[in-house]
Amino acid sequence: ASRSMLMGQPHPSTHSHLLKPNEISPGLSADTFRKRRLEFMRLLPQGSVALIPAAPSKFMSHDIPYPFRQDTEFFYLTGYNEPD
């Protein structure tokens, strides 16, 4: 299998025990996140841009990572649970 199939955020095709079809996160559909982004964009002043960074990976030492936790606002809008 390719590296992309072995790593990354779970997908319904790879983690059917966790995600139902069309879910990005357990219990939350892709449409839920799309609606959140549309509502957020509606609230922005016309012509503006919003930059919401993902959380970075953090390490205790050179090769020991802390458990990853995504930035709350970024996850709320995207459902994406991978580091920057």
PDB file of C-alpha atoms in Angstrom:
ATOM      1  CA  ALA A   1       0.000   0.000   0.000  1.00  0.00           C
ATOM      2  CA  SER A   2       1.119   3.542  -0.617  1.00  0.00           C
ATOM      3  CA  ARG A   3       2.285   5.776   2.224  1.00  0.00           C
ATOM      4  CA  SER A   4      -0.838   7.954   1.875  1.00  0.00           C
ATOM      5  CA  MET A   5      -3.031   4.940   2.634  1.00  0.00           C
ATOM      6  CA  LEU A   6      -1.068   4.109   5.793  1.00  0.00           C
ATOM      7  CA  MET A   7      -0.994   7.567   7.366  1.00  0.00           C
ATOM      8  CA  GLY A   8      -3.322  10.483   7.862  1.00  0.00           C
ATOM      9  CA  GLN A   9      -6.804  11.166   9.091  1.00  0.00           C
ATOM     10  CA  PRO A  10      -9.196   8.199   9.275  1.00  0.00           C
ATOM     11  CA  HIS A  11     -11.651   7.857   6.395  1.00  0.00           C
ATOM     12  CA  PRO A  12     -14.881   5.821   6.245  1.00  0.00           C
ATOM     13  CA  SER A  13     -13.258   3.465   3.732  1.00  0.00           C
ATOM     14  CA  THR A  14     -10.316   2.756   6.062  1.00  0.00           C
ATOM     15  CA  HIS A  15     -12.043   3.036   9.456  1.00  0.00           C
ATOM     16  CA  SER A  16     -15.623   1.893   8.942  1.00  0.00           C
ATOM     17  CA  HIS A  17     -15.762   0.931  12.630  1.00  0.00           C
ATOM     18  CA  LEU A  18     -15.287   4.632  13.537  1.00  0.00           C
ATOM     19  CA  LEU A  19     -16.846   6.605  10.681  1.00  0.00           C
ATOM     20  CA  LYS A  20     -20.070   6.259   8.734  1.00  0.00           C
ATOM     21  CA  PRO A  21     -20.137   7.207   5.038  1.00  0.00           C
ATOM     22  CA  ASN A  22     -19.702  10.982   4.533  1.00  0.00           C
ATOM     23  CA  GLU A  23     -18.420  11.531   8.095  1.00  0.00           C
ATOM     24  CA  ILE A  24     -15.232  13.532   8.632  1.00  0.00           C
ATOM     25  CA  SER A  25     -15.215  12.984  12.379  1.00  0.00           C
ATOM     26  CA  PRO A  26     -17.358  10.494  14.341  1.00  0.00           C
ATOM     27  CA  GLY A  27     -20.939  11.760  14.258  1.00  0.00           C
ATOM     28  CA  LEU A  28     -20.117  14.820  12.100  1.00  0.00           C
ATOM     29  CA  SER A  29     -20.673  14.821   8.349  1.00  0.00           C
ATOM     30  CA  ALA A  30     -18.751  16.679   5.689  1.00  0.00           C
ATOM     31  CA  ASP A  31     -21.911  18.757   5.182  1.00  0.00           C
ATOM     32  CA  THR A  32     -21.784  19.889   8.836  1.00  0.00           C
ATOM     33  CA  PHE A  33     -18.307  21.342   8.354  1.00  0.00           C
ATOM     34  CA  ARG A  34     -19.273  22.886   4.999  1.00  0.00           C
ATOM     35  CA  LYS A  35     -22.237  24.649   6.652  1.00  0.00           C
ATOM     36  CA  ARG A  36     -19.993  25.922   9.466  1.00  0.00           C
ATOM     37  CA  ARG A  37     -17.533  27.394   6.951  1.00  0.00           C
ATOM     38  CA  LEU A  38     -20.337  29.022   4.933  1.00  0.00           C
ATOM     39  CA  GLU A  39     -21.790  30.614   8.082  1.00  0.00           C
ATOM     40  CA  PHE A  40     -18.337  31.825   9.144  1.00  0.00           C
ATOM     41  CA  MET A  41     -17.753  33.371   5.690  1.00  0.00           C
ATOM     42  CA  ARG A  42     -21.174  35.033   5.833  1.00  0.00           C
ATOM     43  CA  LEU A  43     -20.123  36.790   9.056  1.00  0.00           C
ATOM     44  CA  LEU A  44     -16.882  38.162   7.593  1.00  0.00           C
ATOM     45  CA  PRO A  45     -16.835  41.672   6.126  1.00  0.00           C
ATOM     46  CA  GLN A  46     -16.983  41.632   2.322  1.00  0.00           C
ATOM     47  CA  GLY A  47     -13.559  41.339   0.727  1.00  0.00           C
ATOM     48  CA  SER A  48     -11.867  40.123   3.906  1.00  0.00           C
ATOM     49  CA  VAL A  49      -9.691  37.068   4.419  1.00  0.00           C
ATOM     50  CA  ALA A  50      -9.425  34.844   7.496  1.00  0.00           C
ATOM     51  CA  LEU A  51      -6.341  32.755   8.217  1.00  0.00           C
ATOM     52  CA  ILE A  52      -6.884  30.005  10.759  1.00  0.00           C
ATOM     53  CA  PRO A  53      -3.773  27.876  11.198  1.00  0.00           C
ATOM     54  CA  ALA A  54      -3.760  24.230  12.172  1.00  0.00           C
ATOM     55  CA  ALA A  55      -1.925  23.253  15.333  1.00  0.00           C
ATOM     56  CA  PRO A  56       1.726  22.229  14.950  1.00  0.00           C
ATOM     57  CA  SER A  57       3.252  18.989  16.145  1.00  0.00           C
ATOM     58  CA  LYS A  58       5.041  19.423  19.484  1.00  0.00           C
ATOM     59  CA  PHE A  59       7.853  17.330  20.881  1.00  0.00           C
ATOM     60  CA  MET A  60       8.939  16.509  24.459  1.00  0.00           C
ATOM     61  CA  SER A  61      12.420  15.831  23.169  1.00  0.00           C
ATOM     62  CA  HIS A  62      14.093  15.378  19.806  1.00  0.00           C
ATOM     63  CA  ASP A  63      12.090  12.297  18.810  1.00  0.00           C
ATOM     64  CA  ILE A  64       9.301  11.943  21.398  1.00  0.00           C
ATOM     65  CA  PRO A  65       6.107  13.742  20.346  1.00  0.00           C
ATOM     66  CA  TYR A  66       3.350  14.966  22.616  1.00  0.00           C
ATOM     67  CA  PRO A  67      -0.093  13.583  21.702  1.00  0.00           C
ATOM     68  CA  PHE A  68      -1.454  15.804  18.934  1.00  0.00           C
ATOM     69  CA  ARG A  69      -4.411  18.095  19.626  1.00  0.00           C
ATOM     70  CA  GLN A  70      -5.817  20.153  16.797  1.00  0.00           C
ATOM     71  CA  ASP A  71      -6.586  23.864  17.227  1.00  0.00           C
ATOM     72  CA  THR A  72     -10.241  24.065  18.333  1.00  0.00           C
ATOM     73  CA  GLU A  73     -11.331  26.749  15.860  1.00  0.00           C
ATOM     74  CA  PHE A  74      -9.574  25.073  12.928  1.00  0.00           C
ATOM     75  CA  PHE A  75     -11.153  21.720  13.753  1.00  0.00           C
ATOM     76  CA  TYR A  76     -14.613  23.298  14.209  1.00  0.00           C
ATOM     77  CA  LEU A  77     -14.499  24.721  10.690  1.00  0.00           C
ATOM     78  CA  THR A  78     -12.744  21.897   8.854  1.00  0.00           C
ATOM     79  CA  GLY A  79     -12.886  18.635  10.775  1.00  0.00           C
ATOM     80  CA  TYR A  80      -9.268  18.148   9.732  1.00  0.00           C
ATOM     81  CA  ASN A  81      -7.267  16.535  12.534  1.00  0.00           C
ATOM     82  CA  GLU A  82      -3.745  16.533  11.116  1.00  0.00           C
ATOM     83  CA  PRO A  83      -0.880  18.835  12.155  1.00  0.00           C
ATOM     84  CA  ASP A  84       0.134  21.890  10.165  1.00  0.00           C
TER      85      ASP A  84
END
